[in-house]
């Protein structure tokens, strides 16, 4: 994930080793020193350290969405397990909805995600 440092500067979050507020000569465009792996000197960020740290520890949106999708699948699986055989047969025969196949597929996806 990229973290915005201000004025068009970005760094990869996994390469940031420390974030230190600038004490002396702090001002517009000079708020925080950001130490980045592989660089001899820190980068100067125009954003405040708390804003940068918040971005660094924020969970990526893809991870959050994936977790929510897994929760929905678990809920659906729990609901499907309560559907009796007669309703399953009617759904399959009359509505072309194979709940057994759907249940198997959800289990496969959840097992794959756990790996």
mmCIF file with all atom_site columns, C-alpha atoms in Angstrom:
data_model
loop_
_atom_site.group_PDB
_atom_site.id
_atom_site.type_symbol
_atom_site.label_atom_id
_atom_site.label_alt_id
_atom_site.label_comp_id
_atom_site.label_asym_id
_atom_site.label_entity_id
_atom_site.label_seq_id
_atom_site.pdbx_PDB_ins_code
_atom_site.Cartn_x
_atom_site.Cartn_y
_atom_site.Cartn_z
_atom_site.occupancy
_atom_site.B_iso_or_equiv
_atom_site.pdbx_formal_charge
_atom_site.auth_seq_id
_atom_site.auth_comp_id
_atom_site.auth_asym_id
_atom_site.auth_atom_id
_atom_site.pdbx_PDB_model_num
ATOM 1   C CA . UNK A 1 1   ? 0.000   0.000   0.000   1.00 0.00 ? 1   UNK A CA 1
ATOM 2   C CA . UNK A 1 2   ? 1.257   3.489   -0.798  1.00 0.00 ? 2   UNK A CA 1
ATOM 3   C CA . UNK A 1 3   ? 1.240   6.197   1.853   1.00 0.00 ? 3   UNK A CA 1
ATOM 4   C CA . UNK A 1 4   ? 0.906   9.821   0.803   1.00 0.00 ? 4   UNK A CA 1
ATOM 5   C CA . UNK A 1 5   ? 3.498   12.145  2.322   1.00 0.00 ? 5   UNK A CA 1
ATOM 6   C CA . UNK A 1 6   ? 2.188   15.290  0.654   1.00 0.00 ? 6   UNK A CA 1
ATOM 7   C CA . UNK A 1 7   ? 3.205   17.324  -2.400  1.00 0.00 ? 7   UNK A CA 1
ATOM 8   C CA . UNK A 1 8   ? 3.121   14.283  -4.671  1.00 0.00 ? 8   UNK A CA 1
ATOM 9   C CA . UNK A 1 9   ? 5.412   12.121  -2.528  1.00 0.00 ? 9   UNK A CA 1
ATOM 10  C CA . UNK A 1 10  ? 4.439   8.527   -1.811  1.00 0.00 ? 10  UNK A CA 1
ATOM 11  C CA . UNK A 1 11  ? 6.222   5.626   -0.138  1.00 0.00 ? 11  UNK A CA 1
ATOM 12  C CA . UNK A 1 12  ? 5.373   1.973   0.271   1.00 0.00 ? 12  UNK A CA 1
ATOM 13  C CA . UNK A 1 13  ? 3.995   1.381   3.748   1.00 0.00 ? 13  UNK A CA 1
ATOM 14  C CA . UNK A 1 14  ? 6.082   -1.753  4.264   1.00 0.00 ? 14  UNK A CA 1
ATOM 15  C CA . UNK A 1 15  ? 9.277   0.246   3.713   1.00 0.00 ? 15  UNK A CA 1
ATOM 16  C CA . UNK A 1 16  ? 8.642   2.937   6.334   1.00 0.00 ? 16  UNK A CA 1
ATOM 17  C CA . UNK A 1 17  ? 10.844  2.319   9.372   1.00 0.00 ? 17  UNK A CA 1
ATOM 18  C CA . UNK A 1 18  ? 10.018  5.391   11.462  1.00 0.00 ? 18  UNK A CA 1
ATOM 19  C CA . UNK A 1 19  ? 8.030   8.602   11.513  1.00 0.00 ? 19  UNK A CA 1
ATOM 20  C CA . UNK A 1 20  ? 9.423   11.522  13.520  1.00 0.00 ? 20  UNK A CA 1
ATOM 21  C CA . UNK A 1 21  ? 7.869   14.978  13.888  1.00 0.00 ? 21  UNK A CA 1
ATOM 22  C CA . UNK A 1 22  ? 10.120  17.825  12.837  1.00 0.00 ? 22  UNK A CA 1
ATOM 23  C CA . UNK A 1 23  ? 10.893  19.973  15.873  1.00 0.00 ? 23  UNK A CA 1
ATOM 24  C CA . UNK A 1 24  ? 13.188  22.646  14.424  1.00 0.00 ? 24  UNK A CA 1
ATOM 25  C CA . UNK A 1 25  ? 12.406  24.570  11.255  1.00 0.00 ? 25  UNK A CA 1
ATOM 26  C CA . UNK A 1 26  ? 8.964   23.027  11.134  1.00 0.00 ? 26  UNK A CA 1
ATOM 27  C CA . UNK A 1 27  ? 6.545   24.779  8.826   1.00 0.00 ? 27  UNK A CA 1
ATOM 28  C CA . UNK A 1 28  ? 4.491   24.472  5.653   1.00 0.00 ? 28  UNK A CA 1
ATOM 29  C CA . UNK A 1 29  ? 5.815   21.532  3.694   1.00 0.00 ? 29  UNK A CA 1
ATOM 30  C CA . UNK A 1 30  ? 8.042   20.456  6.616   1.00 0.00 ? 30  UNK A CA 1
ATOM 31  C CA . UNK A 1 31  ? 6.058   18.553  9.212   1.00 0.00 ? 31  UNK A CA 1
ATOM 32  C CA . UNK A 1 32  ? 7.546   15.078  9.534   1.00 0.00 ? 32  UNK A CA 1
ATOM 33  C CA . UNK A 1 33  ? 10.697  13.080  8.867   1.00 0.00 ? 33  UNK A CA 1
ATOM 34  C CA . UNK A 1 34  ? 9.865   9.701   7.340   1.00 0.00 ? 34  UNK A CA 1
ATOM 35  C CA . UNK A 1 35  ? 12.645  7.140   7.404   1.00 0.00 ? 35  UNK A CA 1
ATOM 36  C CA . UNK A 1 36  ? 12.399  4.673   4.553   1.00 0.00 ? 36  UNK A CA 1
ATOM 37  C CA . UNK A 1 37  ? 14.219  1.381   4.258   1.00 0.00 ? 37  UNK A CA 1
ATOM 38  C CA . UNK A 1 38  ? 17.217  1.637   1.936   1.00 0.00 ? 38  UNK A CA 1
ATOM 39  C CA . UNK A 1 39  ? 17.538  5.435   2.123   1.00 0.00 ? 39  UNK A CA 1
ATOM 40  C CA . UNK A 1 40  ? 20.413  7.123   3.907   1.00 0.00 ? 40  UNK A CA 1
ATOM 41  C CA . UNK A 1 41  ? 18.434  10.236  4.842   1.00 0.00 ? 41  UNK A CA 1
ATOM 42  C CA . UNK A 1 42  ? 14.797  10.685  5.851   1.00 0.00 ? 42  UNK A CA 1
ATOM 43  C CA . UNK A 1 43  ? 12.194  12.049  3.501   1.00 0.00 ? 43  UNK A CA 1
ATOM 44  C CA . UNK A 1 44  ? 10.534  15.299  4.510   1.00 0.00 ? 44  UNK A CA 1
ATOM 45  C CA . UNK A 1 45  ? 6.757   15.051  4.547   1.00 0.00 ? 45  UNK A CA 1
ATOM 46  C CA . UNK A 1 46  ? 4.327   17.940  4.485   1.00 0.00 ? 46  UNK A CA 1
ATOM 47  C CA . UNK A 1 47  ? 1.763   15.931  6.434   1.00 0.00 ? 47  UNK A CA 1
ATOM 48  C CA . UNK A 1 48  ? 1.672   15.651  10.212  1.00 0.00 ? 48  UNK A CA 1
ATOM 49  C CA . UNK A 1 49  ? 3.058   12.476  11.790  1.00 0.00 ? 49  UNK A CA 1
ATOM 50  C CA . UNK A 1 50  ? -0.300  11.368  13.211  1.00 0.00 ? 50  UNK A CA 1
ATOM 51  C CA . UNK A 1 51  ? -1.880  11.474  9.737   1.00 0.00 ? 51  UNK A CA 1
ATOM 52  C CA . UNK A 1 52  ? 0.935   9.418   8.255   1.00 0.00 ? 52  UNK A CA 1
ATOM 53  C CA . UNK A 1 53  ? 0.845   6.890   11.110  1.00 0.00 ? 53  UNK A CA 1
ATOM 54  C CA . UNK A 1 54  ? -2.932  6.552   10.729  1.00 0.00 ? 54  UNK A CA 1
ATOM 55  C CA . UNK A 1 55  ? -2.444  5.719   7.044   1.00 0.00 ? 55  UNK A CA 1
ATOM 56  C CA . UNK A 1 56  ? 0.327   3.251   7.880   1.00 0.00 ? 56  UNK A CA 1
ATOM 57  C CA . UNK A 1 57  ? -1.749  1.242   10.329  1.00 0.00 ? 57  UNK A CA 1
ATOM 58  C CA . UNK A 1 58  ? -5.011  1.409   8.404   1.00 0.00 ? 58  UNK A CA 1
ATOM 59  C CA . UNK A 1 59  ? -6.076  -1.943  7.051   1.00 0.00 ? 59  UNK A CA 1
ATOM 60  C CA . UNK A 1 60  ? -6.133  -1.992  3.245   1.00 0.00 ? 60  UNK A CA 1
ATOM 61  C CA . UNK A 1 61  ? -9.623  -1.780  1.762   1.00 0.00 ? 61  UNK A CA 1
ATOM 62  C CA . UNK A 1 62  ? -9.162  -5.081  -0.078  1.00 0.00 ? 62  UNK A CA 1
ATOM 63  C CA . UNK A 1 63  ? -8.522  -6.893  3.220   1.00 0.00 ? 63  UNK A CA 1
ATOM 64  C CA . UNK A 1 64  ? -11.586 -5.317  4.810   1.00 0.00 ? 64  UNK A CA 1
ATOM 65  C CA . UNK A 1 65  ? -13.762 -6.215  1.817   1.00 0.00 ? 65  UNK A CA 1
ATOM 66  C CA . UNK A 1 66  ? -12.446 -9.769  1.764   1.00 0.00 ? 66  UNK A CA 1
ATOM 67  C CA . UNK A 1 67  ? -13.224 -10.197 5.462   1.00 0.00 ? 67  UNK A CA 1
ATOM 68  C CA . UNK A 1 68  ? -16.753 -8.851  4.942   1.00 0.00 ? 68  UNK A CA 1
ATOM 69  C CA . UNK A 1 69  ? -17.322 -11.175 1.994   1.00 0.00 ? 69  UNK A CA 1
ATOM 70  C CA . UNK A 1 70  ? -16.176 -14.166 4.040   1.00 0.00 ? 70  UNK A CA 1
ATOM 71  C CA . UNK A 1 71  ? -18.571 -13.206 6.841   1.00 0.00 ? 71  UNK A CA 1
ATOM 72  C CA . UNK A 1 72  ? -21.436 -13.003 4.344   1.00 0.00 ? 72  UNK A CA 1
ATOM 73  C CA . UNK A 1 73  ? -20.532 -16.422 2.955   1.00 0.00 ? 73  UNK A CA 1
ATOM 74  C CA . UNK A 1 74  ? -20.414 -17.907 6.479   1.00 0.00 ? 74  UNK A CA 1
ATOM 75  C CA . UNK A 1 75  ? -23.846 -16.425 7.244   1.00 0.00 ? 75  UNK A CA 1
ATOM 76  C CA . UNK A 1 76  ? -25.246 -17.775 3.995   1.00 0.00 ? 76  UNK A CA 1
ATOM 77  C CA . UNK A 1 77  ? -23.733 -21.199 4.689   1.00 0.00 ? 77  UNK A CA 1
ATOM 78  C CA . UNK A 1 78  ? -25.304 -21.251 8.157   1.00 0.00 ? 78  UNK A CA 1
ATOM 79  C CA . UNK A 1 79  ? -28.688 -20.323 6.675   1.00 0.00 ? 79  UNK A CA 1
ATOM 80  C CA . UNK A 1 80  ? -28.371 -22.941 3.925   1.00 0.00 ? 80  UNK A CA 1
ATOM 81  C CA . UNK A 1 81  ? -27.629 -25.675 6.440   1.00 0.00 ? 81  UNK A CA 1
ATOM 82  C CA . UNK A 1 82  ? -31.075 -25.064 7.942   1.00 0.00 ? 82  UNK A CA 1
ATOM 83  C CA . UNK A 1 83  ? -32.957 -25.593 4.679   1.00 0.00 ? 83  UNK A CA 1
ATOM 84  C CA . UNK A 1 84  ? -34.787 -28.927 4.802   1.00 0.00 ? 84  UNK A CA 1
ATOM 85  C CA . UNK A 1 85  ? -34.492 -31.531 2.010   1.00 0.00 ? 85  UNK A CA 1
ATOM 86  C CA . UNK A 1 86  ? -37.997 -30.900 0.686   1.00 0.00 ? 86  UNK A CA 1
ATOM 87  C CA . UNK A 1 87  ? -37.381 -27.186 0.173   1.00 0.00 ? 87  UNK A CA 1
ATOM 88  C CA . UNK A 1 88  ? -34.003 -27.992 -1.415  1.00 0.00 ? 88  UNK A CA 1
ATOM 89  C CA . UNK A 1 89  ? -35.700 -30.381 -3.862  1.00 0.00 ? 89  UNK A CA 1
ATOM 90  C CA . UNK A 1 90  ? -38.385 -27.822 -4.738  1.00 0.00 ? 90  UNK A CA 1
ATOM 91  C CA . UNK A 1 91  ? -35.781 -25.065 -5.224  1.00 0.00 ? 91  UNK A CA 1
ATOM 92  C CA . UNK A 1 92  ? -33.761 -27.358 -7.508  1.00 0.00 ? 92  UNK A CA 1
ATOM 93  C CA . UNK A 1 93  ? -36.634 -28.855 -9.492  1.00 0.00 ? 93  UNK A CA 1
ATOM 94  C CA . UNK A 1 94  ? -38.964 -25.878 -9.751  1.00 0.00 ? 94  UNK A CA 1
ATOM 95  C CA . UNK A 1 95  ? -36.541 -22.957 -9.545  1.00 0.00 ? 95  UNK A CA 1
ATOM 96  C CA . UNK A 1 96  ? -33.309 -24.365 -11.011 1.00 0.00 ? 96  UNK A CA 1
ATOM 97  C CA . UNK A 1 97  ? -31.534 -23.409 -7.783  1.00 0.00 ? 97  UNK A CA 1
ATOM 98  C CA . UNK A 1 98  ? -29.290 -26.213 -6.562  1.00 0.00 ? 98  UNK A CA 1
ATOM 99  C CA . UNK A 1 99  ? -28.765 -25.343 -2.887  1.00 0.00 ? 99  UNK A CA 1
ATOM 100 C CA . UNK A 1 100 ? -26.567 -28.428 -2.337  1.00 0.00 ? 100 UNK A CA 1
ATOM 101 C CA . UNK A 1 101 ? -24.172 -27.313 -5.083  1.00 0.00 ? 101 UNK A CA 1
ATOM 102 C CA . UNK A 1 102 ? -24.211 -23.746 -3.769  1.00 0.00 ? 102 UNK A CA 1
ATOM 103 C CA . UNK A 1 103 ? -23.454 -24.963 -0.256  1.00 0.00 ? 103 UNK A CA 1
ATOM 104 C CA . UNK A 1 104 ? -20.543 -27.121 -1.502  1.00 0.00 ? 104 UNK A CA 1
ATOM 105 C CA . UNK A 1 105 ? -19.111 -24.198 -3.492  1.00 0.00 ? 105 UNK A CA 1
ATOM 106 C CA . UNK A 1 106 ? -19.288 -21.832 -0.513  1.00 0.00 ? 106 UNK A CA 1
ATOM 107 C CA . UNK A 1 107 ? -17.494 -24.419 1.659   1.00 0.00 ? 107 UNK A CA 1
ATOM 108 C CA . UNK A 1 108 ? -14.766 -24.759 -0.989  1.00 0.00 ? 108 UNK A CA 1
ATOM 109 C CA . UNK A 1 109 ? -14.262 -20.993 -1.170  1.00 0.00 ? 109 UNK A CA 1
ATOM 110 C CA . UNK A 1 110 ? -14.087 -20.623 2.619   1.00 0.00 ? 110 UNK A CA 1
ATOM 111 C CA . UNK A 1 111 ? -11.624 -23.512 2.976   1.00 0.00 ? 111 UNK A CA 1
ATOM 112 C CA . UNK A 1 112 ? -9.452  -22.004 0.215   1.00 0.00 ? 112 UNK A CA 1
ATOM 113 C CA . UNK A 1 113 ? -9.484  -18.594 1.934   1.00 0.00 ? 113 UNK A CA 1
ATOM 114 C CA . UNK A 1 114 ? -8.376  -20.135 5.233   1.00 0.00 ? 114 UNK A CA 1
ATOM 115 C CA . UNK A 1 115 ? -5.250  -21.528 3.595   1.00 0.00 ? 115 UNK A CA 1
#
